[in-house]
mmCIF file of C-alpha atoms (C1' of nucleotides) in Angstrom:
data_model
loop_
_atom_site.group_PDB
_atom_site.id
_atom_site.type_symbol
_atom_site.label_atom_id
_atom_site.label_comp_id
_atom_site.label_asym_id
_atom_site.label_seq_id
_atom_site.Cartn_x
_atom_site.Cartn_y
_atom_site.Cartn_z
ATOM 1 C CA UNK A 1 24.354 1.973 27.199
ATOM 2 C CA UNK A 2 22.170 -0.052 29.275
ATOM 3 C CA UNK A 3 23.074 -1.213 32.631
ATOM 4 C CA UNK A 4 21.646 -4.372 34.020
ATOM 5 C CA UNK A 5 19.547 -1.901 36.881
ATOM 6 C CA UNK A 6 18.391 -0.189 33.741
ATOM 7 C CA UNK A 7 16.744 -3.189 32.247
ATOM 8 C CA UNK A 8 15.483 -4.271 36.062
ATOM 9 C CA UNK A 9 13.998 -1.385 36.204
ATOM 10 C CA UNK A 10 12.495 -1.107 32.435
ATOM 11 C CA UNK A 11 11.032 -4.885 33.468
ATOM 12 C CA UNK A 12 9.372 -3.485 36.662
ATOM 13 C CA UNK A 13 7.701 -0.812 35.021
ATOM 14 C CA UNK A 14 6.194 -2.857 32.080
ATOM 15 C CA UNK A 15 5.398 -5.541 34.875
ATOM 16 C CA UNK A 16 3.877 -2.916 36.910
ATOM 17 C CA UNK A 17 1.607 -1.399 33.902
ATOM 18 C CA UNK A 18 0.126 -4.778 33.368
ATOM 19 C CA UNK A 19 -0.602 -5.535 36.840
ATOM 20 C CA UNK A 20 -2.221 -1.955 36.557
ATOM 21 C CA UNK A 21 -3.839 -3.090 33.480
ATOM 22 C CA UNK A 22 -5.572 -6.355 35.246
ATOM 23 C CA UNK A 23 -3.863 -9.190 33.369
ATOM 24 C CA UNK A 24 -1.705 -11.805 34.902
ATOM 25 C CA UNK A 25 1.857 -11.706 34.361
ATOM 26 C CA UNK A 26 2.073 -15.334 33.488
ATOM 27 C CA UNK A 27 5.670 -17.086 32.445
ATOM 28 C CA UNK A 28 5.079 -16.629 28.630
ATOM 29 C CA UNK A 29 4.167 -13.094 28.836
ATOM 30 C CA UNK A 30 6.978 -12.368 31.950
ATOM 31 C CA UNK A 31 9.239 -13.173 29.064
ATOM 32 C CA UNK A 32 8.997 -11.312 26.653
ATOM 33 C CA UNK A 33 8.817 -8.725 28.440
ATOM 34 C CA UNK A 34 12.031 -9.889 29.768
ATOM 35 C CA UNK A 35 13.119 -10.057 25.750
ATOM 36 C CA UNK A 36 11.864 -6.655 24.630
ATOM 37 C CA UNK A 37 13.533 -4.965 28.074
ATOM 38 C CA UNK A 38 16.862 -6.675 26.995
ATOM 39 C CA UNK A 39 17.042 -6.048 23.350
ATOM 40 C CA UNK A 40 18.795 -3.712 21.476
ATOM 41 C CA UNK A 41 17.943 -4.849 17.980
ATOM 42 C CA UNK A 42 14.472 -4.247 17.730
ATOM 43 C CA UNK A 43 13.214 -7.496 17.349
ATOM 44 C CA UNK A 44 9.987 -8.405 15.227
ATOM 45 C CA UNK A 45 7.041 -10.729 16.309
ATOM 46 C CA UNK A 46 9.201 -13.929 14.809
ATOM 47 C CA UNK A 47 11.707 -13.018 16.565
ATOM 48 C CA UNK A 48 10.216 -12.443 19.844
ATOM 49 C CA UNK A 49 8.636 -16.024 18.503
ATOM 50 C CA UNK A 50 11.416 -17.807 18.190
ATOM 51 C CA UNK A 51 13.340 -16.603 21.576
ATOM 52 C CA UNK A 52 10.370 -17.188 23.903
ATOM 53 C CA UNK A 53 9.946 -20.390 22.316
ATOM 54 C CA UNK A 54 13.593 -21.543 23.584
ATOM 55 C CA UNK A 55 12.069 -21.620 26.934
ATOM 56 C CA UNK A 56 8.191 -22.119 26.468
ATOM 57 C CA UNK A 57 8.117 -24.365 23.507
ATOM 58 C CA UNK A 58 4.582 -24.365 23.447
ATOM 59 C CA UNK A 59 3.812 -21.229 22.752
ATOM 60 C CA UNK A 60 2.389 -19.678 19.888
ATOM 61 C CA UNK A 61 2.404 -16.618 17.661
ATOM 62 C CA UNK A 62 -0.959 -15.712 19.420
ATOM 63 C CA UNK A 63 0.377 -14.803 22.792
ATOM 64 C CA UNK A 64 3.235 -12.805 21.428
ATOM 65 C CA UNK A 65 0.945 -10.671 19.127
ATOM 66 C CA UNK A 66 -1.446 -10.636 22.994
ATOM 67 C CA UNK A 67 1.358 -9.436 24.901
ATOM 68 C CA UNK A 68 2.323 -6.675 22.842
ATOM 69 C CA UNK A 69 -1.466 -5.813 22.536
ATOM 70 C CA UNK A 70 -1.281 -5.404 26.368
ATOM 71 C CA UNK A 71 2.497 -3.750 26.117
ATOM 72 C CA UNK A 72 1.108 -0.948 23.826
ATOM 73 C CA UNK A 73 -2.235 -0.099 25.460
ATOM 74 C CA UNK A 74 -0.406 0.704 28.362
ATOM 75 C CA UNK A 75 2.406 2.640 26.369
ATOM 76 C CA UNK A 76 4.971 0.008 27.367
ATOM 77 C CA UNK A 77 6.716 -0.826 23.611
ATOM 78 C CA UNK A 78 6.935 1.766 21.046
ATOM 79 C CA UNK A 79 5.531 -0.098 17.667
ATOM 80 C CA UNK A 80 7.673 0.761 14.323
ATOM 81 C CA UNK A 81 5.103 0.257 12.138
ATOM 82 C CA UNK A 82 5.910 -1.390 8.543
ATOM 83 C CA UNK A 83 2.377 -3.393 7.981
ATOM 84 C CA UNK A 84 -0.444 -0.882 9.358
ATOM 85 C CA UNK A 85 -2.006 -0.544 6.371
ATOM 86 C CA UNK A 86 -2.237 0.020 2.567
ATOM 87 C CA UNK A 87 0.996 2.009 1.684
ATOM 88 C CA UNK A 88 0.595 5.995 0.614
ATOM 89 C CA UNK A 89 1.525 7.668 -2.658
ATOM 90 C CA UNK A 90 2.208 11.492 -3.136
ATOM 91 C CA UNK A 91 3.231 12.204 -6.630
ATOM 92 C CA UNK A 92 3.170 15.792 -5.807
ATOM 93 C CA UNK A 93 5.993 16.602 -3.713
ATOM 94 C CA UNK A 94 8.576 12.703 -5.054
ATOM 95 C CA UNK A 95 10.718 15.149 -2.414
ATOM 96 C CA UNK A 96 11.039 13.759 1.360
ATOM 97 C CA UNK A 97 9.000 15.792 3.454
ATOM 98 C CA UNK A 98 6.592 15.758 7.061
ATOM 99 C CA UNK A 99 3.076 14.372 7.155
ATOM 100 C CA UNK A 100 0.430 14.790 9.430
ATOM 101 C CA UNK A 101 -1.383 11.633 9.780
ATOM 102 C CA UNK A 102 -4.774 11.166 11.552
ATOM 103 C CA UNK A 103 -5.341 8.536 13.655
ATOM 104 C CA UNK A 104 -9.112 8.109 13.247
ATOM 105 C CA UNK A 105 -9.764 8.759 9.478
ATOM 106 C CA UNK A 106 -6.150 8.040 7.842
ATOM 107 C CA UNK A 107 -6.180 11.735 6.239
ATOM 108 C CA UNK A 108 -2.512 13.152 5.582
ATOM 109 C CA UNK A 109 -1.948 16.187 4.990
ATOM 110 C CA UNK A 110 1.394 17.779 3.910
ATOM 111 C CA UNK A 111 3.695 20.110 6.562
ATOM 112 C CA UNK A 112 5.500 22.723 5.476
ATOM 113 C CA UNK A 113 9.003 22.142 7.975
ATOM 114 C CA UNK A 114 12.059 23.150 6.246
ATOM 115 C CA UNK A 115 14.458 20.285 6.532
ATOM 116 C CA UNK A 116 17.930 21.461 8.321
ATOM 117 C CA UNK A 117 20.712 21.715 6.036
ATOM 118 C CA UNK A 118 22.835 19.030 5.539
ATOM 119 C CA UNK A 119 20.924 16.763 8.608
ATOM 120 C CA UNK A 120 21.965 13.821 6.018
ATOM 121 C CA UNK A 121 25.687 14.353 6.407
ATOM 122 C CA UNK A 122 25.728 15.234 10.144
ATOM 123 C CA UNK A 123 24.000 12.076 10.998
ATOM 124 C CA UNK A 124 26.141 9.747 8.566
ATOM 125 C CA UNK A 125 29.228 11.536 10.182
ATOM 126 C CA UNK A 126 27.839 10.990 13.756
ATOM 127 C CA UNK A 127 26.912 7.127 12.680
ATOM 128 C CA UNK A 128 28.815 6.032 9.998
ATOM 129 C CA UNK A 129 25.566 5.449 7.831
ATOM 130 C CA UNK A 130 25.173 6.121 4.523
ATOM 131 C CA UNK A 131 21.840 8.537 5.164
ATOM 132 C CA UNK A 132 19.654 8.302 1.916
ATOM 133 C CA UNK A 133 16.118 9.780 2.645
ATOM 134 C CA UNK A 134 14.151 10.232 5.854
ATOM 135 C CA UNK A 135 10.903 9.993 7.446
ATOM 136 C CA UNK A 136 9.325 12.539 9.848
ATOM 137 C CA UNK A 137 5.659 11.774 10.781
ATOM 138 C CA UNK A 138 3.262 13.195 13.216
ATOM 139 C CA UNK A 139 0.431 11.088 14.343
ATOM 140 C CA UNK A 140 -2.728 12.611 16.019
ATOM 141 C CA UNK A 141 -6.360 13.837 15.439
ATOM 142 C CA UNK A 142 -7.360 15.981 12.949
ATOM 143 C CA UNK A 143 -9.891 18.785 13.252
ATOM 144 C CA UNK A 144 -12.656 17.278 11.458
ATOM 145 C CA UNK A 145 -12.234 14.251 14.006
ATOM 146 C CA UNK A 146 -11.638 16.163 16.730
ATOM 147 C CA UNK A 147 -15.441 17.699 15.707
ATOM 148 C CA UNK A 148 -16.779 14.455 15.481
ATOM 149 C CA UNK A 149 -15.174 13.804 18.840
ATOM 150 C CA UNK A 150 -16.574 16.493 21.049
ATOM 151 C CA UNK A 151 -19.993 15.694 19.772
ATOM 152 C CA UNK A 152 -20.179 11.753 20.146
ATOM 153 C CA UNK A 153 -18.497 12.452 23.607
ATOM 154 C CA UNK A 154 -20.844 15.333 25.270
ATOM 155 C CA UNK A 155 -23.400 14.004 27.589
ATOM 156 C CA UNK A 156 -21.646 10.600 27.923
ATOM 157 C CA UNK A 157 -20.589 9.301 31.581
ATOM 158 C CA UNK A 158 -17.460 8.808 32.708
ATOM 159 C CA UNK A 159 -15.244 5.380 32.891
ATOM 160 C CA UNK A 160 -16.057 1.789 34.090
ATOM 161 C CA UNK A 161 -14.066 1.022 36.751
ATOM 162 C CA UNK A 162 -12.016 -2.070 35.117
ATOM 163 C CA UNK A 163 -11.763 -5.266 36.990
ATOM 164 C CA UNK A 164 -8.579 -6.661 39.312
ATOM 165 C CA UNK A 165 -7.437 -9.849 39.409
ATOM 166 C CA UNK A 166 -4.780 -11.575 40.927
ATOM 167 C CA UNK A 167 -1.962 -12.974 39.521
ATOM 168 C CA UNK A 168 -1.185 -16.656 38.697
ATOM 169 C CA UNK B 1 -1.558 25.891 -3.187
ATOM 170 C CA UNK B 2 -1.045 23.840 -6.653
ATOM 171 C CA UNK B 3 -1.686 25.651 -9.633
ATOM 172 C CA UNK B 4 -2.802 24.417 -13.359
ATOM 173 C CA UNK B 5 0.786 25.144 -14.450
ATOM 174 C CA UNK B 6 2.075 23.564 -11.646
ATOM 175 C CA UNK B 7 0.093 20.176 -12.083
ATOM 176 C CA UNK B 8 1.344 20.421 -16.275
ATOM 177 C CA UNK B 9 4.942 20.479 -15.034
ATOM 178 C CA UNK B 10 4.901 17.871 -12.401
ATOM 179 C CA UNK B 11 2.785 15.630 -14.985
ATOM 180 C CA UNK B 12 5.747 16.590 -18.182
ATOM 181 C CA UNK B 13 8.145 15.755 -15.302
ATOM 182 C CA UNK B 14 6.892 12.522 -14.404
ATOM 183 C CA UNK B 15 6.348 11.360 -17.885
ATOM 184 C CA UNK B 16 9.811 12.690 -19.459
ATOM 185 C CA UNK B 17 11.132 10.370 -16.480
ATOM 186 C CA UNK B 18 9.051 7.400 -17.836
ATOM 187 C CA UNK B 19 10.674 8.012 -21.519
ATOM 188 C CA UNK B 20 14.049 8.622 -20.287
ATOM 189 C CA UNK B 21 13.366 5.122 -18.510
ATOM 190 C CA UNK B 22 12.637 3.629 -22.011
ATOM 191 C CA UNK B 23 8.674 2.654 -21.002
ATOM 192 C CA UNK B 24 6.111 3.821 -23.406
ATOM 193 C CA UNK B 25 3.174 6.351 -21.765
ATOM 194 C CA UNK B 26 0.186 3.958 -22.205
ATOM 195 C CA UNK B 27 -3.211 5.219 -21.559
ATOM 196 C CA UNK B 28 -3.900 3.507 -18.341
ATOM 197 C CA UNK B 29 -0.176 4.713 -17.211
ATOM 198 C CA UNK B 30 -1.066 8.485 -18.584
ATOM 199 C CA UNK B 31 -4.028 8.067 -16.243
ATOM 200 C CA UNK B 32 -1.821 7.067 -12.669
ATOM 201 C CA UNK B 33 0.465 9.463 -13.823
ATOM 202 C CA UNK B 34 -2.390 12.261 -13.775
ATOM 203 C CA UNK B 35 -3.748 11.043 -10.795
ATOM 204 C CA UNK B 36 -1.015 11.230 -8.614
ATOM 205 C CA UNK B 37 -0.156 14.516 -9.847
ATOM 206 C CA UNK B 38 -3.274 16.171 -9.161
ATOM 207 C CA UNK B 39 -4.339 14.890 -5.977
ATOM 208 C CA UNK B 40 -3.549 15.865 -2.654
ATOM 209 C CA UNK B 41 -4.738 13.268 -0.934
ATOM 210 C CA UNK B 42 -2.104 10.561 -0.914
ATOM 211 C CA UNK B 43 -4.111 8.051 -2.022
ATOM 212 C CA UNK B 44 -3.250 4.170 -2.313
ATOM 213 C CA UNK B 45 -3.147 2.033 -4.384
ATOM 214 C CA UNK B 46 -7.086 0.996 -4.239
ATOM 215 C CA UNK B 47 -8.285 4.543 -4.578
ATOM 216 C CA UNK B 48 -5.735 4.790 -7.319
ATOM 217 C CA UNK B 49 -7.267 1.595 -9.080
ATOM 218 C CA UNK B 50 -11.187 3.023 -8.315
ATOM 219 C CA UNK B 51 -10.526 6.016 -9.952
ATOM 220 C CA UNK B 52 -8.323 4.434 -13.131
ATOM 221 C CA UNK B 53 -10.733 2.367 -13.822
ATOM 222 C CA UNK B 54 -13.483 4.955 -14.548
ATOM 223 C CA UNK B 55 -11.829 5.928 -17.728
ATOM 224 C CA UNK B 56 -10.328 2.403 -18.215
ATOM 225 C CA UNK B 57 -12.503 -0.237 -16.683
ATOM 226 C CA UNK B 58 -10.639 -3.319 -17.806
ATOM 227 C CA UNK B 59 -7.190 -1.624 -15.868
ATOM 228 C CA UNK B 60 -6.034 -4.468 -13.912
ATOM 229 C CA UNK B 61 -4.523 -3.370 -10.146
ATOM 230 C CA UNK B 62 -1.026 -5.474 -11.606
ATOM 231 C CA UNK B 63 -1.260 -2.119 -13.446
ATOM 232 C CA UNK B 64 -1.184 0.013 -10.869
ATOM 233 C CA UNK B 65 1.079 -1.517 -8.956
ATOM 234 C CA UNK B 66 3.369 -1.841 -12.069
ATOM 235 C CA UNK B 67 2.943 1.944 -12.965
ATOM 236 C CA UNK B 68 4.168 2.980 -9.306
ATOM 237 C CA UNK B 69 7.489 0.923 -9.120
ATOM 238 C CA UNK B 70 8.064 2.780 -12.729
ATOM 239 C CA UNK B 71 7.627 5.873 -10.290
ATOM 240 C CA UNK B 72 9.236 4.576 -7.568
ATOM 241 C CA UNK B 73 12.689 4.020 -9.403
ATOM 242 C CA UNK B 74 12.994 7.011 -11.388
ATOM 243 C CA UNK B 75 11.854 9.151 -8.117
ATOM 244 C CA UNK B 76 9.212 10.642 -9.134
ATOM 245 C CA UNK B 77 6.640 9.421 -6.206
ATOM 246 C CA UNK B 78 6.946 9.656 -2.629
ATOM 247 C CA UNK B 79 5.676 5.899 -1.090
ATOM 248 C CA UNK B 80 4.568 6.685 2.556
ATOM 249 C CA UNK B 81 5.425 3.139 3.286
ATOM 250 C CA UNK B 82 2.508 1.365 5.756
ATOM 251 C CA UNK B 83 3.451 -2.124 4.773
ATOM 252 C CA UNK B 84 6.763 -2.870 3.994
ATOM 253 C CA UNK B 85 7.483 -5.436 6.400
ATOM 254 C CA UNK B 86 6.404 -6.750 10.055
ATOM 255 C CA UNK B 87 6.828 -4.466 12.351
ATOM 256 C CA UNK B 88 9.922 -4.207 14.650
ATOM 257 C CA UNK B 89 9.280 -3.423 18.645
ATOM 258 C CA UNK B 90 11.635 -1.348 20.952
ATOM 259 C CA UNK B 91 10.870 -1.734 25.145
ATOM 260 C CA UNK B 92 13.884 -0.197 26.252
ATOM 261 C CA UNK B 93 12.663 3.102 25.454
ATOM 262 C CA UNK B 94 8.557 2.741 24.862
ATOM 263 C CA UNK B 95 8.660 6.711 23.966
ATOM 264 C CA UNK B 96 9.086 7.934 20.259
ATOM 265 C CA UNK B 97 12.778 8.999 19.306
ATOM 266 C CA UNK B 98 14.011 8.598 16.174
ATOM 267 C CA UNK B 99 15.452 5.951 14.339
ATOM 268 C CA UNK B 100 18.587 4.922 11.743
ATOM 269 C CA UNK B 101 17.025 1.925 9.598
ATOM 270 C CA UNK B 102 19.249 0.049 7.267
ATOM 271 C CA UNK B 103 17.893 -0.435 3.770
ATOM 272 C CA UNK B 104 20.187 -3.631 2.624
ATOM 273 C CA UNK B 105 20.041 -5.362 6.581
ATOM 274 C CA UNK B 106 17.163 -4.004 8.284
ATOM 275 C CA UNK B 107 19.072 -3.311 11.303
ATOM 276 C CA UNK B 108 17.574 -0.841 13.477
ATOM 277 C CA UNK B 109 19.860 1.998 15.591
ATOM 278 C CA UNK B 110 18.308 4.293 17.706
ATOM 279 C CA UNK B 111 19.542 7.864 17.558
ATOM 280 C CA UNK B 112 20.126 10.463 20.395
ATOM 281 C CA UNK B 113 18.416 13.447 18.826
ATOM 282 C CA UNK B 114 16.521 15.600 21.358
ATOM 283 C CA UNK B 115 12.891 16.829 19.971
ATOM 284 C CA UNK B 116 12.202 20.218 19.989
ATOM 285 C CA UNK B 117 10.819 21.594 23.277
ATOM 286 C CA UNK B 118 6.392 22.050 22.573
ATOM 287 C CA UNK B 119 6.844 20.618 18.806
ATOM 288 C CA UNK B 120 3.515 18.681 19.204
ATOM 289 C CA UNK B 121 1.836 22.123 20.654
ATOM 290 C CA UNK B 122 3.424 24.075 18.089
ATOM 291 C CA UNK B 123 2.306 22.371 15.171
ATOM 292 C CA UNK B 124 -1.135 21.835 16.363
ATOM 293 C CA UNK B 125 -1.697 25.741 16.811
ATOM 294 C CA UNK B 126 -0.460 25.884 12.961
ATOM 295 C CA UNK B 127 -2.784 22.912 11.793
ATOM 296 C CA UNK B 128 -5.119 22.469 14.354
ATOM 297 C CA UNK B 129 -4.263 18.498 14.478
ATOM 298 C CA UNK B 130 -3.823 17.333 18.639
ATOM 299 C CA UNK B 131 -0.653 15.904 17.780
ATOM 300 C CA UNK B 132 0.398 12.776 20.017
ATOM 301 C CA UNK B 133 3.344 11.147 18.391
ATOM 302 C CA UNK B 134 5.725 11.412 15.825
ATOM 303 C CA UNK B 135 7.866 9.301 13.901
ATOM 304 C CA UNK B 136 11.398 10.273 12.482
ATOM 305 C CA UNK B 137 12.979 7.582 10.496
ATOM 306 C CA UNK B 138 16.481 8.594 8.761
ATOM 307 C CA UNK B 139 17.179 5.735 5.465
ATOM 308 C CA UNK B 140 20.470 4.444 5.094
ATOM 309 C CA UNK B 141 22.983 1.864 4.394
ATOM 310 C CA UNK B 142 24.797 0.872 7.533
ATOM 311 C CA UNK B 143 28.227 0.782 8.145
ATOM 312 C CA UNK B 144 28.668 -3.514 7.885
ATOM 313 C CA UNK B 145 26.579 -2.968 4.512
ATOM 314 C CA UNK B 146 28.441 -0.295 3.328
ATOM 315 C CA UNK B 147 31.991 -2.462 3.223
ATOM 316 C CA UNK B 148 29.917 -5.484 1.890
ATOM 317 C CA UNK B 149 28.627 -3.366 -0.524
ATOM 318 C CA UNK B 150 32.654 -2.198 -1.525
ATOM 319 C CA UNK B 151 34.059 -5.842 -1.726
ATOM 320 C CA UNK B 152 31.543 -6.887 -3.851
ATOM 321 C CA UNK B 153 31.859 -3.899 -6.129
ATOM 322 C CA UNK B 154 35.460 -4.070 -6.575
ATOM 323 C CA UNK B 155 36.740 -5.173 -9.765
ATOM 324 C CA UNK B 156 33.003 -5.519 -11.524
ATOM 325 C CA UNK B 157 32.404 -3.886 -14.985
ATOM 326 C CA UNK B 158 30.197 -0.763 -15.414
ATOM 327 C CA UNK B 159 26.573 -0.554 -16.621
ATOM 328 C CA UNK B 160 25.370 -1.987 -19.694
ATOM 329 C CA UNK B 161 23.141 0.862 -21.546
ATOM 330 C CA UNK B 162 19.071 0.207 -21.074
ATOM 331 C CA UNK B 163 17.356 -0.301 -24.423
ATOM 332 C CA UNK B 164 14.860 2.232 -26.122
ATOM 333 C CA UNK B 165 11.881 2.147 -27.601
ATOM 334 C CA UNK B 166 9.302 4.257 -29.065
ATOM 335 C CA UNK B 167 5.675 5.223 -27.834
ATOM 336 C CA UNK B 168 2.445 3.848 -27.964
ATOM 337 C "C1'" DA C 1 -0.162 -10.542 -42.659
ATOM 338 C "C1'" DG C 2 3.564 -11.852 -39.307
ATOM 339 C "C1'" DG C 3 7.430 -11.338 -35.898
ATOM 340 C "C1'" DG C 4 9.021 -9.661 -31.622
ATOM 341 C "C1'" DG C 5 9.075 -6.943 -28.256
ATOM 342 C "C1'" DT C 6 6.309 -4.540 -24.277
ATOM 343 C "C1'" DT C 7 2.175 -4.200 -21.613
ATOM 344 C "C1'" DT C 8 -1.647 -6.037 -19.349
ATOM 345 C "C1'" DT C 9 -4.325 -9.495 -17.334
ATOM 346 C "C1'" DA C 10 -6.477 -12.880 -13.896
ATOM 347 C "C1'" DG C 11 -5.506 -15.481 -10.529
ATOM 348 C "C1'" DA C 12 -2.332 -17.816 -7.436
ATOM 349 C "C1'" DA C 13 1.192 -17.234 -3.842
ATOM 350 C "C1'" DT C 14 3.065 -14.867 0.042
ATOM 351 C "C1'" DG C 15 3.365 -13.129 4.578
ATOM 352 C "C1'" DA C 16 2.056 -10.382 8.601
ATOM 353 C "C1'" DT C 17 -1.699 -9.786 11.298
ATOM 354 C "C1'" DT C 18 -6.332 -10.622 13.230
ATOM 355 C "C1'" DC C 19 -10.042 -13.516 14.334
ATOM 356 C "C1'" DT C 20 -12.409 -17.612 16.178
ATOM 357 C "C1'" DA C 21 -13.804 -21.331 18.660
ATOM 358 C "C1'" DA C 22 -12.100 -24.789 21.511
ATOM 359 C "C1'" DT C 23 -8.891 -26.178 25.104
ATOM 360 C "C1'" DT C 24 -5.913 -25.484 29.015
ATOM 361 C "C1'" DT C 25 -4.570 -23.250 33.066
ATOM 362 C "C1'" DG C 26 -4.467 -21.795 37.737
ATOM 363 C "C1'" DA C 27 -6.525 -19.386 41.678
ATOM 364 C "C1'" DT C 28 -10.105 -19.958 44.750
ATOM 365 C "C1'" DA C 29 -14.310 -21.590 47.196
ATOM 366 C "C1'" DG C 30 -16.462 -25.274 49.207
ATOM 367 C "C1'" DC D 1 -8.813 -32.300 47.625
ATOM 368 C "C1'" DT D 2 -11.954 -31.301 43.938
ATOM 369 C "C1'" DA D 3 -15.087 -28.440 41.289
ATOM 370 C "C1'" DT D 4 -15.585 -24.179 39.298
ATOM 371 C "C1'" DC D 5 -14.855 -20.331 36.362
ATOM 372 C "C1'" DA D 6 -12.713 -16.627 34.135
ATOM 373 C "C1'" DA D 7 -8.422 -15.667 32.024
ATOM 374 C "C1'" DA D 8 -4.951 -17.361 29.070
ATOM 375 C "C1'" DT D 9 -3.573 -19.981 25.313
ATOM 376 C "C1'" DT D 10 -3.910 -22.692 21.250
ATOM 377 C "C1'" DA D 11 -4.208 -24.171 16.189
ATOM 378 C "C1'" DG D 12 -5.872 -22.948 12.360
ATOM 379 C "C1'" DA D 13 -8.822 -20.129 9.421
ATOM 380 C "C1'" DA D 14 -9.649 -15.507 7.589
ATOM 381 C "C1'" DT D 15 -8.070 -11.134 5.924
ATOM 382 C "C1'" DC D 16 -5.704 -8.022 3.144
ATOM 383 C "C1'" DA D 17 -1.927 -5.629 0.730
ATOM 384 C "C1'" DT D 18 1.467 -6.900 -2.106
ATOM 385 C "C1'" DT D 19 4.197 -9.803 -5.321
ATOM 386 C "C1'" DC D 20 4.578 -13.331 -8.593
ATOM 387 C "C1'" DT D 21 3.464 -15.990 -12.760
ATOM 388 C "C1'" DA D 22 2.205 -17.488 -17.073
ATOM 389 C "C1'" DA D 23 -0.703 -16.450 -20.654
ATOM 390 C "C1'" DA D 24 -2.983 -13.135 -23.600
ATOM 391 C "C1'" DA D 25 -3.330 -8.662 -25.825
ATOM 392 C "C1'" DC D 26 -1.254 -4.993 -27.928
ATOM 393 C "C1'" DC D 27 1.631 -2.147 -30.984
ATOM 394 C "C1'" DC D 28 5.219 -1.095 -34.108
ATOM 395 C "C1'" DC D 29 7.844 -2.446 -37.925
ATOM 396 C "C1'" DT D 30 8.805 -4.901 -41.870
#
DNA sequence: AGGGGTTTTAGAATGATTCTAATTTGATAG
DNA sequence: CTATCAAATTAGAATCATTCTAAAACCCCT
C-alpha cells in the first residue's frame, strides 16, 4: 500500500528525471504527474484527460500524450500497451505461450518456457480472479538487429551534450 | 521444428473446429486456415491478406478478419493482441511486474510476483536476443465481475443448439 | 429456374494515436 | 517595462487497424 511519502517521493523522482531531461515542469505537466504518482487504477490517456482537465480546463489531449512521451523516455511510467500496432496471429501453437519480440524489426519468435503447474489456480486463489489465459512477453533486440547495430554504430562519435533550461 | 505431418494435423484440427462450428470451409477460408498453420512468423492480418490474395485476388480483408474471429472463438489461434484498446499507464511503479487484467471491466491489479533472478541474461544466452523488458499479463474475470456475472445467470435457461449446415 | 440461407464485398465509421502549423506562454535581456 | 525567442500548447487534420453495414454473390436444395 502506498503511503503519502511514497507518492512524494515517486513525484520527486519523475520531477527530477524531467528536469534531467531539459523540459520545464510546467502546471499541466506537474499534474499529471501528480495523477499517474497517485493512481492505482491504471488510468488511460482519457482518463488522465479528463482529471487534468478538472483543474486546467484548457488543456488538450496533446500535452497528455507529450507528457507521457517525456515520462517514458526517461523510464518514468511503464506503458501497457493495447494499440502499438497491427495485432499478431500464431495458428501454430492456439496454446498460451512466451514470445520474444524485437524491438527494431517486430520479429517474434516462439520460447520454449514450460508454464508452472497450476500458476492459474494459485493466482485466482491469491486474488480472487477467475485466471483464464496469460501473457508472458520479452521485449528486446534480436540478433539480426543487434548485427545491423554494431555496424551502423562503429566509427560513430559519441553523444551531444543536450541543452538545459530553466524552469517556468 | 514443424513437420509435414504436423502442419496436416494442426490444419484437420483447425478445420474440424470450423465444421463442428457449423461454417462451411470456403476456399479463401481453406487458404487463412493454411496460412496460419504453416507459418512461423506470426503474421497479421495484412501479411495474411497479401498472401490470400495471391491465390484469391478478389479476397476482401472483411475476409480475413472474418476467418480469424471463426478462429478466435473455437481456439484454434493465438491473437498476440497489439491493439485492443488505448493503452493504460502505471507511475507508481515505472518498472515491469506483472499484471491481473479483467476481461468483462478492464480493471487493472498489479501482482506481487518476484522475477526470476538473471531471466533477461538467461534467455538471451539461449536465443541470443538482449532482452530489456518483459511483459506478464495473467486474463481473468475479477472478483466484482465474477458475482455480476452469477446474478445475472441465475434463473436463465440453457443454450439453444447452433444450426448446421453442409459444405461448400 | 427459384428460394433461402451463408459468405463476401466495398466502403464507411470508429477510435487511439501521431502529426502539423499556428498560437500562447514565460523567462530573460536590454 | 517591453521585446524577444525558444519551449509549450493548441485545434484539428492525418493515419491506421479494426469494426460495422448494407448490398451483392454464391451455393445447395427443391
Amino acid at each position: 500500500m502506498a503511503t503519502g511519502s511514497d507518492i512524494q517521493q515517486r513525484l520527486e523522482e519523475m520531477r527530477a528525471a524531467l528536469v534531467k531531461r531539459g523540459v520545464a515542469i510546467t502546471p499541466k505537466r506537474a499534474k499529471v504527474l501528480e495523477i499517474l504518482a497517485t493512481s492505482d487504477e491504471h488510468p488511460n490517456v482519457g482518463d488522465l484527460h479528463a482529471e487534468v482537465q478538472r483543474w486546467h480546463p484548457s488543456t488538450s489531449l496533446a500535452t497528455v500524450y507529450n507528457t507521457i512521451e517525456l515520462l517514458k523516455e526517461t523510464g518514468q511510467v511503464l506503458e501497457l500497451e493495447f494499440s502499438a500496432a497491427a495485432n499478431r496471429y500464431d495458428g501454430r501453437r492456439p496454446d498460451s505461450h512466451p514470445h520474444l519480440v524485437c524491438l527494431e524489426c517486430q520479429r517474434i519468435d516462439d520460447l520454449e518456457v514450460p508454464e508452472p503447474e497450476g500458476i492459474f489456480e494459485a493466482i485466482g486463489a491469491e486474488t480472487g480472479y477467475e485466471v483464464v489465459r496469460q501473457r508472458l512477453d520479452y521485449y528486446g533486440i534480436c540478433p539480426n538487429c543487434q548485427k545491423k547495430r554494431e555496424s551502423r554504430l562503429s566509427g560513430q562519435a559519441g553523444f551531444v551534450a543536450l541543452n538545459d533550461r530553466a524552469n517556468y
